[in-house]
PDB file of C-alpha atoms in Angstrom:
ATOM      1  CA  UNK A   1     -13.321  -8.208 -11.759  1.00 82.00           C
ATOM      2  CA  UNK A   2      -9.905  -6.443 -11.873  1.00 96.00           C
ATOM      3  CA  UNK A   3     -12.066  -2.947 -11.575  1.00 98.00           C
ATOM      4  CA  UNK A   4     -14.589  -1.186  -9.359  1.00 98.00           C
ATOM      5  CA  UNK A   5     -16.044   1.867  -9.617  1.00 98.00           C
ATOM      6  CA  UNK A   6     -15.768   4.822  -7.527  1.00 98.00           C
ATOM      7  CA  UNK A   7     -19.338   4.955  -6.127  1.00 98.00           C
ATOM      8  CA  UNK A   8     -18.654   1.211  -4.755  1.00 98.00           C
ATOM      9  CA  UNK A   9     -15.194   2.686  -3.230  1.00 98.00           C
ATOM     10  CA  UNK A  10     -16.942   5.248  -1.489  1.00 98.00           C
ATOM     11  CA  UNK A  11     -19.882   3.049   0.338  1.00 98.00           C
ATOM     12  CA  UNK A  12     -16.792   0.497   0.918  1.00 98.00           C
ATOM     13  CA  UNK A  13     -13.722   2.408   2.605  1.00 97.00           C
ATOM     14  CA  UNK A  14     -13.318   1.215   5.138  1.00 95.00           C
ATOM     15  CA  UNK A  15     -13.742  -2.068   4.295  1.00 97.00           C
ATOM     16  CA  UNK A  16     -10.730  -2.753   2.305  1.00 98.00           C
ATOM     17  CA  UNK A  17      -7.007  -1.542   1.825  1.00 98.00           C
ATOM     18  CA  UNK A  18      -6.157   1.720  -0.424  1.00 98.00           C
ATOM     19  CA  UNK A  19      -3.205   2.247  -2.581  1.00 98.00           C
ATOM     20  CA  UNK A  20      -1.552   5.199  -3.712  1.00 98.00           C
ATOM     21  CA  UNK A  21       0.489   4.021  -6.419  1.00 98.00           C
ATOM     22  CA  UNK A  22       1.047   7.194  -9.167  1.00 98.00           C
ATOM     23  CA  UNK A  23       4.232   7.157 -10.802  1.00 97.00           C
ATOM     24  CA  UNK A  24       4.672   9.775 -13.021  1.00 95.00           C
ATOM     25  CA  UNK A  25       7.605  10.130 -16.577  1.00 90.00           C
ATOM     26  CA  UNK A  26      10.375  11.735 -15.444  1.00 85.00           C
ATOM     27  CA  UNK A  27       9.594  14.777 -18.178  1.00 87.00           C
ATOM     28  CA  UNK A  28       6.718  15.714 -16.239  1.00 91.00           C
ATOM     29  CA  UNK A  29       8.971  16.800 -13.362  1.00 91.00           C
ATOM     30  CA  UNK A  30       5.786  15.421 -10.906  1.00 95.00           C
ATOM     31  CA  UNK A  31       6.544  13.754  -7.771  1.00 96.00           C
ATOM     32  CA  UNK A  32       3.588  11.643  -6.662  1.00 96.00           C
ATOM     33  CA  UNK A  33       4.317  11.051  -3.081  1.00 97.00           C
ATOM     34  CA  UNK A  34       4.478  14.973  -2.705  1.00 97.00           C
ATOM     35  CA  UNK A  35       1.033  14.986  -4.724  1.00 97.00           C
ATOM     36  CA  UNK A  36      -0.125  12.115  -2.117  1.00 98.00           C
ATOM     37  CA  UNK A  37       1.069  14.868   0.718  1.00 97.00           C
ATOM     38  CA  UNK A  38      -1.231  16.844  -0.993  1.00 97.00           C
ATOM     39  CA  UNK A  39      -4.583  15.279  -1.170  1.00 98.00           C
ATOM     40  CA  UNK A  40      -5.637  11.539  -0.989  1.00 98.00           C
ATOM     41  CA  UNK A  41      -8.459   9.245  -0.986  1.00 98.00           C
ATOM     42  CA  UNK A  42      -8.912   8.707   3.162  1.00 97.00           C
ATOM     43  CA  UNK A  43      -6.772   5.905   4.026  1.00 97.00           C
ATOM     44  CA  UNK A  44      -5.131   5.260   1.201  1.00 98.00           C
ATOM     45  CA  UNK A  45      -1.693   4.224   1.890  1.00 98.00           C
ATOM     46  CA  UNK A  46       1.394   5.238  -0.421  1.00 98.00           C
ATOM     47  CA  UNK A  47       3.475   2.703  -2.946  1.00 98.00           C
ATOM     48  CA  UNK A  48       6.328   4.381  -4.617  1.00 97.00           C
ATOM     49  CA  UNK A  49       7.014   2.004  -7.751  1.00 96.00           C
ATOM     50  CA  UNK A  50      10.922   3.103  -7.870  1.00 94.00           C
ATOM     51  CA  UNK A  51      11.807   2.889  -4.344  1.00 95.00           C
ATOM     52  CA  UNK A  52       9.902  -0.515  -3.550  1.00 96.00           C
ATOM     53  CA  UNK A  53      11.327  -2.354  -6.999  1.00 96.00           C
ATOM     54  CA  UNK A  54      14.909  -3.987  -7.969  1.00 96.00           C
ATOM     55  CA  UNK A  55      17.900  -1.837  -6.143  1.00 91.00           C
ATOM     56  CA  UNK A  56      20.772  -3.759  -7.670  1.00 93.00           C
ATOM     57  CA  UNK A  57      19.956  -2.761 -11.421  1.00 95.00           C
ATOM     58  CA  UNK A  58      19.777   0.425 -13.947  1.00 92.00           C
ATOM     59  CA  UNK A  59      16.393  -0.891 -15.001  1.00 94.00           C
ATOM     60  CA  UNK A  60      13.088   1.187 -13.502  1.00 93.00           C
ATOM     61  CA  UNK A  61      11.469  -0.235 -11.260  1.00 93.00           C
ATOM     62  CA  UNK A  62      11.938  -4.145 -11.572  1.00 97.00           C
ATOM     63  CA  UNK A  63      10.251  -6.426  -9.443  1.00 98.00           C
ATOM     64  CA  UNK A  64      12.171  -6.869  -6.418  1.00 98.00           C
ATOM     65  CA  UNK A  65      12.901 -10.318  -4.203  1.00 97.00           C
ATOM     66  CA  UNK A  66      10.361 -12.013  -2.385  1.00 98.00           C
ATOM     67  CA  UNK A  67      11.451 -11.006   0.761  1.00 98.00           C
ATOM     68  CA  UNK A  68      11.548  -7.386   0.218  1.00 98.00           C
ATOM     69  CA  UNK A  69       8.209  -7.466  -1.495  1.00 98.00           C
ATOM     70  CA  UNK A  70       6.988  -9.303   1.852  1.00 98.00           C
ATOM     71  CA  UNK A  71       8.385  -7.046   4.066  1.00 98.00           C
ATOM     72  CA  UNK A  72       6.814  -3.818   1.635  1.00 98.00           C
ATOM     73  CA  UNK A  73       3.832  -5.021   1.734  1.00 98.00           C
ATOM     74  CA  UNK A  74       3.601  -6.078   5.508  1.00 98.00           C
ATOM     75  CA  UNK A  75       4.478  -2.514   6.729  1.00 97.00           C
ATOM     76  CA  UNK A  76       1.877  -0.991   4.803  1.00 97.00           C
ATOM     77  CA  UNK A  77      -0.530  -3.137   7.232  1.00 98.00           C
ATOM     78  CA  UNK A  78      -1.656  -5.327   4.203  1.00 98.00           C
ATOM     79  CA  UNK A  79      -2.315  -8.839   4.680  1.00 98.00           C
ATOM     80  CA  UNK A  80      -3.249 -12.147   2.527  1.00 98.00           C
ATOM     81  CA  UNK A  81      -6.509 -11.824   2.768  1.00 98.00           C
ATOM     82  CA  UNK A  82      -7.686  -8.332   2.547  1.00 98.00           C
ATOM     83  CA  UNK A  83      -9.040  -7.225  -0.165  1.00 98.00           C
ATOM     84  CA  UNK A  84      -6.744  -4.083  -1.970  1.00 98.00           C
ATOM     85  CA  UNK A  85      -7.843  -1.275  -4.230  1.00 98.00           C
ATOM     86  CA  UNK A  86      -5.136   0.511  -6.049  1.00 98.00           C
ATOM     87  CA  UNK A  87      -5.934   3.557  -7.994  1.00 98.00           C
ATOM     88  CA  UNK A  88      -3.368   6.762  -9.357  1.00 98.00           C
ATOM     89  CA  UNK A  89      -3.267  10.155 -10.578  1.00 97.00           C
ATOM     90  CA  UNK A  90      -1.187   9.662 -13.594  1.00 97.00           C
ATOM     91  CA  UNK A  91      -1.174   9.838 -17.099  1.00 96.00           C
ATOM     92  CA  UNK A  92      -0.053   6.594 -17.623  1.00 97.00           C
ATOM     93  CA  UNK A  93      -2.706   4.445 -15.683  1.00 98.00           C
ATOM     94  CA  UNK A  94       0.502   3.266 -12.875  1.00 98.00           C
ATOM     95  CA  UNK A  95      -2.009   1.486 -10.243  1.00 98.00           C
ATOM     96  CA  UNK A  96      -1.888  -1.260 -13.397  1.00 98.00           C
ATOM     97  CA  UNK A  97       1.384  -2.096 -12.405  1.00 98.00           C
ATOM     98  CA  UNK A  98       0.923  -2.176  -8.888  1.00 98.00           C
ATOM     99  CA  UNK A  99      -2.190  -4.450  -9.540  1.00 98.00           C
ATOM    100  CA  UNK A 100      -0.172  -6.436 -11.656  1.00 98.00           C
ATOM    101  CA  UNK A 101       3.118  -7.102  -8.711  1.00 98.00           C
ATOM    102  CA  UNK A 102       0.648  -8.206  -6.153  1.00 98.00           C
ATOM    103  CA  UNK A 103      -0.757 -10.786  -9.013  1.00 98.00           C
ATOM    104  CA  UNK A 104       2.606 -11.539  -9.264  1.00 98.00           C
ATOM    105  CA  UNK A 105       3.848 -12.360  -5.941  1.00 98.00           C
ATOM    106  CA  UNK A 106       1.089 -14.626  -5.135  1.00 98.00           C
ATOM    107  CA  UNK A 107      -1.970 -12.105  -3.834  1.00 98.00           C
ATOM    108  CA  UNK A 108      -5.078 -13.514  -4.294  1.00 98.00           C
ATOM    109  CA  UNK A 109      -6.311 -11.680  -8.033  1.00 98.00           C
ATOM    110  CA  UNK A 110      -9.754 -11.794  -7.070  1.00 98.00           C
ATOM    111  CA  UNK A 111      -8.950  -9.797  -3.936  1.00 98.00           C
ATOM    112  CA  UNK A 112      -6.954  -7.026  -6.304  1.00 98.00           C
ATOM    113  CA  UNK A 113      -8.727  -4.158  -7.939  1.00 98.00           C
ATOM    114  CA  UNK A 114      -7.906  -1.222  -9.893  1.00 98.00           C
ATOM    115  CA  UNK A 115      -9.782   2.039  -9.733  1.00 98.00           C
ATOM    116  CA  UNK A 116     -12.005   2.322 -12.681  1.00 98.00           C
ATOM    117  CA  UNK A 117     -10.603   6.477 -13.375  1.00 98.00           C
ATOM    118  CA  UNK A 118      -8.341   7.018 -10.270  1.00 98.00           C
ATOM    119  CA  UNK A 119      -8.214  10.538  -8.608  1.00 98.00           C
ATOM    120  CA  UNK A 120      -8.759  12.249 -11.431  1.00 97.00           C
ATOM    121  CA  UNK A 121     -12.656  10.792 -11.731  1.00 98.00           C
ATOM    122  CA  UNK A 122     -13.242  10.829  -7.722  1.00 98.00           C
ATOM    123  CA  UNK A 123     -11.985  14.501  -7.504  1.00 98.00           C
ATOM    124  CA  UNK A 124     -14.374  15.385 -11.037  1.00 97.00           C
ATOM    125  CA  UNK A 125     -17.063  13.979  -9.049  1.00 98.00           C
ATOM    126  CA  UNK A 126     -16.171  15.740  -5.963  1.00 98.00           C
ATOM    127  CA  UNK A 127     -15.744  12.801  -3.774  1.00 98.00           C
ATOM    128  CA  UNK A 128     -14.145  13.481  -0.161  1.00 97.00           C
ATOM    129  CA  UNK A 129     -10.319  13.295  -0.006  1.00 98.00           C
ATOM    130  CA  UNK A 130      -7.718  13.912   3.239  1.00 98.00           C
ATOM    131  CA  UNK A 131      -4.260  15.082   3.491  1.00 96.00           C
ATOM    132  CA  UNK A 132      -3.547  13.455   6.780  1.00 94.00           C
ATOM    133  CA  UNK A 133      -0.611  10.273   6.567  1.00 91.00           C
ATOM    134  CA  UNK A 134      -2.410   6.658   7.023  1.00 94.00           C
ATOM    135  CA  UNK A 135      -1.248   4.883  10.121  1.00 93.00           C
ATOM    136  CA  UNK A 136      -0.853   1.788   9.521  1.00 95.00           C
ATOM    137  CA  UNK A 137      -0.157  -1.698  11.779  1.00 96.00           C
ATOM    138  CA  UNK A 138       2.363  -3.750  10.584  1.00 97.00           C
ATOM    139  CA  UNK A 139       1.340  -7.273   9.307  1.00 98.00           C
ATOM    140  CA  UNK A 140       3.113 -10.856   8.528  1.00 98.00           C
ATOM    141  CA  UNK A 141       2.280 -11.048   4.824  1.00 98.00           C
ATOM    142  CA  UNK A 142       3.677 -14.236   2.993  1.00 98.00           C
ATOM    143  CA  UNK A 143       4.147 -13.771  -0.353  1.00 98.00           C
ATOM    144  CA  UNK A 144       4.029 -16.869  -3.043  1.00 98.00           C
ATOM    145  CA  UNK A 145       6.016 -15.703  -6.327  1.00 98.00           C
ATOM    146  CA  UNK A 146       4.413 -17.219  -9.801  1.00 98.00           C
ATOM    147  CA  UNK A 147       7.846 -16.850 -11.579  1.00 98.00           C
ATOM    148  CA  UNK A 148       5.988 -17.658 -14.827  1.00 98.00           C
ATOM    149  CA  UNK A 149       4.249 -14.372 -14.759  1.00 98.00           C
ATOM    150  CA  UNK A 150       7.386 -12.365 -16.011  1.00 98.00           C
ATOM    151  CA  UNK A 151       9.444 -12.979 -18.869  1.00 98.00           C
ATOM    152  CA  UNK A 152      13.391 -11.868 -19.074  1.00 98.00           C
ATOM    153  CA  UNK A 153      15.267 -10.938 -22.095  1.00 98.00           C
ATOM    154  CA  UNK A 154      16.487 -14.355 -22.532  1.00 98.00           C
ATOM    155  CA  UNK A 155      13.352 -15.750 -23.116  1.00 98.00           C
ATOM    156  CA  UNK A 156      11.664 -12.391 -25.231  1.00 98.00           C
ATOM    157  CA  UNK A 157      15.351 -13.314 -27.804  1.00 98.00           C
ATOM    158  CA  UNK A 158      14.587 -16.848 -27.907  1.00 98.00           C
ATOM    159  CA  UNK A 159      10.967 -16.567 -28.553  1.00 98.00           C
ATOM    160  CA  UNK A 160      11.608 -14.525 -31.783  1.00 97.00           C
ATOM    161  CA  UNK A 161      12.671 -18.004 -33.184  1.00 95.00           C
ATOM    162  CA  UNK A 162      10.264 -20.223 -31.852  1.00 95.00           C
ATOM    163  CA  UNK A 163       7.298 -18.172 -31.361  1.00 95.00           C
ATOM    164  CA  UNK A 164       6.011 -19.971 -28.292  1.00 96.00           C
ATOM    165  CA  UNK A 165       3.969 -16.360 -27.357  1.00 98.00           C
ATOM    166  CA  UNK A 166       2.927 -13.419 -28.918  1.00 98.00           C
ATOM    167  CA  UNK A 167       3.798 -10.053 -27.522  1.00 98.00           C
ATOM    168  CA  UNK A 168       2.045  -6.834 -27.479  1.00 98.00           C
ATOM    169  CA  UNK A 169       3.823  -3.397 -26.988  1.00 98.00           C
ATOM    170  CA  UNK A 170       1.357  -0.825 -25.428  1.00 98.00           C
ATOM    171  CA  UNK A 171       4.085   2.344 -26.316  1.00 98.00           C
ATOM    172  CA  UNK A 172       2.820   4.654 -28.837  1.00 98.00           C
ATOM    173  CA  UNK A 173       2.720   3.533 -32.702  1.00 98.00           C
ATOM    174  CA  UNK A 174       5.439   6.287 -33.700  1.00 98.00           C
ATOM    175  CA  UNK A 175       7.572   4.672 -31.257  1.00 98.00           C
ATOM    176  CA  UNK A 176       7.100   1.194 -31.834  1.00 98.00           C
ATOM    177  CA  UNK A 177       7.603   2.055 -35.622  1.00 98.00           C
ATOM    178  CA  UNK A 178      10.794   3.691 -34.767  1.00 97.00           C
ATOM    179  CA  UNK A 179       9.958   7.505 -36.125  1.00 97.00           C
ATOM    180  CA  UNK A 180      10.645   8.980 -32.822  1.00 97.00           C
ATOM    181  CA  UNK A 181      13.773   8.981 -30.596  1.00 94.00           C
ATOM    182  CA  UNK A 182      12.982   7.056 -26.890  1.00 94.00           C
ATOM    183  CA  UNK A 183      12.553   9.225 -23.777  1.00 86.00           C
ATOM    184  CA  UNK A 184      15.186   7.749 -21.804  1.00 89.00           C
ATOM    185  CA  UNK A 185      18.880   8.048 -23.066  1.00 90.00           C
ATOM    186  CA  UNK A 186      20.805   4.837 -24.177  1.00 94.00           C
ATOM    187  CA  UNK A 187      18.113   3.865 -26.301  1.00 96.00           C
ATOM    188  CA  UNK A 188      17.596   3.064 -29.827  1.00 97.00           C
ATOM    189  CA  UNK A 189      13.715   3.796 -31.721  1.00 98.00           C
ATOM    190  CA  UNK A 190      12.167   0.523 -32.903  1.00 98.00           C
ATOM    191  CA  UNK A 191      10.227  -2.553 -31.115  1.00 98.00           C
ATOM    192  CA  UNK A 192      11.293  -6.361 -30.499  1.00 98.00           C
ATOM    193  CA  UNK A 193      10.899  -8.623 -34.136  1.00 98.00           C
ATOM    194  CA  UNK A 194       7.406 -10.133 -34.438  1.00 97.00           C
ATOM    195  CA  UNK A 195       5.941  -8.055 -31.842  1.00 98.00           C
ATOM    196  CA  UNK A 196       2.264  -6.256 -32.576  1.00 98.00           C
ATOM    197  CA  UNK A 197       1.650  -2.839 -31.002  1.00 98.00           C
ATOM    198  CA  UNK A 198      -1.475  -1.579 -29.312  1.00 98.00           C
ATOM    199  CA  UNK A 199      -0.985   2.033 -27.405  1.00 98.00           C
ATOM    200  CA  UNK A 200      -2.361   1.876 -23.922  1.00 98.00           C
ATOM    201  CA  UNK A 201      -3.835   5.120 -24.330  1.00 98.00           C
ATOM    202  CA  UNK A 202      -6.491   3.325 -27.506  1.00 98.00           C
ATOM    203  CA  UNK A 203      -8.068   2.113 -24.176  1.00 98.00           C
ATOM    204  CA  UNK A 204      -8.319   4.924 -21.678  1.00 98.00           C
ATOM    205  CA  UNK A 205     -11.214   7.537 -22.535  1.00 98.00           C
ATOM    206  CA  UNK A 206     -10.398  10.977 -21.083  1.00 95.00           C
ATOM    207  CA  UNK A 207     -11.941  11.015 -17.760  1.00 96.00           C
ATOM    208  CA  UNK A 208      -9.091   7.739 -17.230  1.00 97.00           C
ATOM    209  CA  UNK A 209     -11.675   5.087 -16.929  1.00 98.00           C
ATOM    210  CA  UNK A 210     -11.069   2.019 -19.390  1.00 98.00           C
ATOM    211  CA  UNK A 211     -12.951   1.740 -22.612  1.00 98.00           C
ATOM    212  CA  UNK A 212     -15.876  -1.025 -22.602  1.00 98.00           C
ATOM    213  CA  UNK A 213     -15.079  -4.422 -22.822  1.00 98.00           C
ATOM    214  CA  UNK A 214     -16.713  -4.195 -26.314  1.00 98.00           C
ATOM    215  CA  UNK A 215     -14.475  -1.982 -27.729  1.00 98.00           C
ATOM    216  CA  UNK A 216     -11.266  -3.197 -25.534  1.00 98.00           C
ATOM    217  CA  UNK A 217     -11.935  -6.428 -28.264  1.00 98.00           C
ATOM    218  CA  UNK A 218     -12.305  -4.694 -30.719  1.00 98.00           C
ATOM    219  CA  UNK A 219      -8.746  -2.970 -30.629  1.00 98.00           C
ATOM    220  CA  UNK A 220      -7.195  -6.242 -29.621  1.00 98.00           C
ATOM    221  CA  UNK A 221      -8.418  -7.973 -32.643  1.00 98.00           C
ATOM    222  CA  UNK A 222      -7.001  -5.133 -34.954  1.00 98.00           C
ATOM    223  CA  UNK A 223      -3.528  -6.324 -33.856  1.00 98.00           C
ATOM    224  CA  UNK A 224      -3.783  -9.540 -35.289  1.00 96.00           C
ATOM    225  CA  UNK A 225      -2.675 -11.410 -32.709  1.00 97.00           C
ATOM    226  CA  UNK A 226      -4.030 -14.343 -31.798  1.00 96.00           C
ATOM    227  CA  UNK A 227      -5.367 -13.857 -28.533  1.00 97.00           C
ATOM    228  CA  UNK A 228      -5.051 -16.508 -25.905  1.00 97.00           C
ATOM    229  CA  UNK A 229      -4.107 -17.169 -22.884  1.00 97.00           C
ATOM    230  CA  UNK A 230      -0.203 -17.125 -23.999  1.00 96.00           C
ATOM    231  CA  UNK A 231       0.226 -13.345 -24.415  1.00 98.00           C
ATOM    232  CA  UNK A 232       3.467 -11.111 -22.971  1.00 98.00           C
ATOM    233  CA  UNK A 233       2.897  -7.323 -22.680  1.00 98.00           C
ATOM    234  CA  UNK A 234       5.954  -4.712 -23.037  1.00 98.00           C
ATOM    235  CA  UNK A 235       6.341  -1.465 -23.207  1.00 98.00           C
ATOM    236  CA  UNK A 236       8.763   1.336 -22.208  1.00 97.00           C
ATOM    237  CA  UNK A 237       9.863  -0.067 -18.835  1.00 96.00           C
ATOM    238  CA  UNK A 238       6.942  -2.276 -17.453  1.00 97.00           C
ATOM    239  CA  UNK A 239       4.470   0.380 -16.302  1.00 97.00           C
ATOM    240  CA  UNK A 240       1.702   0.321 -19.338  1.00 98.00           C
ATOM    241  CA  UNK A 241       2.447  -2.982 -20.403  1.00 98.00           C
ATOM    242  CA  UNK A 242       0.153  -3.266 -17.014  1.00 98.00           C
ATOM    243  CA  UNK A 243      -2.437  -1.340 -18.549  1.00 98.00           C
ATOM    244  CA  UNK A 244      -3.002  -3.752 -21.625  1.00 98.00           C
ATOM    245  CA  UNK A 245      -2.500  -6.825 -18.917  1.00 98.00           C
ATOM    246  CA  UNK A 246      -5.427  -5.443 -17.083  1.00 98.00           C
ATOM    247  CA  UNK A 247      -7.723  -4.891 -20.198  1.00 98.00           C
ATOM    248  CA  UNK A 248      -7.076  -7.614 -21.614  1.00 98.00           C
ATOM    249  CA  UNK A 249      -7.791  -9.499 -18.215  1.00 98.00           C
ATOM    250  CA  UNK A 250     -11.369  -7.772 -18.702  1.00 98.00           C
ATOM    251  CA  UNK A 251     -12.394  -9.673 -21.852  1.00 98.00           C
ATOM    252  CA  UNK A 252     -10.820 -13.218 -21.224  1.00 97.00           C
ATOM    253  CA  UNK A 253     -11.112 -13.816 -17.276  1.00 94.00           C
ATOM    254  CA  UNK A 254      -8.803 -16.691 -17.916  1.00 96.00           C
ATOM    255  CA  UNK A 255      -5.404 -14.965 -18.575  1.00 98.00           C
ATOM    256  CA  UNK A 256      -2.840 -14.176 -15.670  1.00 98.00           C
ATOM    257  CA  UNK A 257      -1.058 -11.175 -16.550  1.00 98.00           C
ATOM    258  CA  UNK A 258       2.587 -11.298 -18.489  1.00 98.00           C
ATOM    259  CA  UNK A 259       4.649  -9.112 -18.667  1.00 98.00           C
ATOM    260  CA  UNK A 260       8.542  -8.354 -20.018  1.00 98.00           C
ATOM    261  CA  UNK A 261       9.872  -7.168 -16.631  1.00 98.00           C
ATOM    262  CA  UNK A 262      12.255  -5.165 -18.259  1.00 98.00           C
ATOM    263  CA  UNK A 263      10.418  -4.174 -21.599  1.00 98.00           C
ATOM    264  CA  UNK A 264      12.268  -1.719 -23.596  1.00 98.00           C
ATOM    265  CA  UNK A 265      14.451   0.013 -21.422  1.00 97.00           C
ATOM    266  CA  UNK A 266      16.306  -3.232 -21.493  1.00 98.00           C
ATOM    267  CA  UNK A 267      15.987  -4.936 -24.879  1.00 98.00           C
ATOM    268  CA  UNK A 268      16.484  -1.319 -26.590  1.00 97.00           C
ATOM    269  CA  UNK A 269      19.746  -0.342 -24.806  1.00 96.00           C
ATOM    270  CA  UNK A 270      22.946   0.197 -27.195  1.00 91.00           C
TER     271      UNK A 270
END
């Protein structure tokens, strides 16, 4: 299952590999590797989504090459077969998209796993954490890229014509309905034609844990969309699209996780 809880992450620490991935808006003016400085769950290592993703683009953080994911991934000690937890401290559920690039480039998915609440649930339940940095021994990790797990604007344009998959926007409904302005400059209010909307936040109950499975169905059927294994997730740049990948994940363990790499930072530029 793409989650654990944090009882089975304490008895297991040191049995498998910890991310740090929290990536934080830019109007919260938070800065997650100095929050990672901070406090941590012991020997969890830091991802920084922006630094580690696509340098030759204005887009947030884009999936990078092959090569530079391999060489990420093999100085933070990881290798093919170890098994990863990922959890965050945000708002905005990041370790989803971390969870989601590993899928991506080729990680075993039954070897990935989210953090069912993140810090914020181990902290409320006073679980130990460490401030110390991780050392970490480089490893060799070969990464095998499943280029039909992302979708570019090309394809999101073309697919307004011949429908050949539905897509889901997890922003807010005020935003996919075009009533607000976007948070990032350069970009016009609305959502791509044909597209259904389901906030990421319907699914997240306040202590950051995901809603049950039950009612994770229940708000995917109120889309309309048909729901099978053909489904693209967008958003505001590719973070919380991850978020509905992963749910959705939890109620048909069939479906690899889509998403529109560059979601609507790209398709709603000027």
């Amino acid at each position: 299952m793409p989650l654990v809880d944090t009882n089975w992450l304490e008895k297991n620490l040191d049995k498998v590999k910890i991310i740090d991935c929290s990536w934080h808006m830019p109007q919260t003016k938070r800065n997650g590797f100095e929050e990672y400085q901070e406090l941590h769950i012991q020997n969890a290592i830091f991802l920084d989504l922006d630094k580690n993703s696509k340098t030759d683009t204005d887009l947030p953080h884009m999936l990078t090459d092959i090569k530079s994911w391999e060489k990420i991934v093999s100085y933070m000690g990881i290798g093919n077969e170890d098994q990863i937890i990922i959890y965050d401290n945000s708002d905005v559920i990041s370790s989803c998209r971390c969870w989601y690039n590993f899928i991506y480039f080729g990680h075993d998915p039954s070897l990935v796993h989210v953090l069912d609440g993140g810090l914020k649930k181990w902290m409320n339940e006073k679980k130990p954490t460490v401030n110390n940095l991780t050392n970490t021994i480089s490893s060799n990790y070969i990464a095998n890229e499943k280029k039909e797990l992302v979708k570019d604007k090309k394809q999101i344009e073309e697919n307004i014509n011949f429908n050949k998959f539905n897509v889901i926007d997890a922003r807010s409904r005020e935003r996919f309905e075009g009533k607000v302005p976007e948070l990032r400059k350069g970009l016009r209010s609305g959502s791509i034609k044909n597209s259904f909307c389901l906030p990421f936040s319907d699914l997240i109950n306040e202590d950051h844990t995901f809603i049950n499975r039950k009612k994770i169905l229940e708000k995917f059927k109120l889309t309309k969309c048909e729901l099978d294994n053909n489904i693209t997730f967008t958003c505001g740049s590719g973070v919380t699209a991850s978020v509905l990948a992963l749910a959705y994940s939890l109620i048909n363990n069939k479906y690899m996780p889509k998403i529109y790499d560059g979601s609507w930072s790209e398709y709603g530029k000027f």
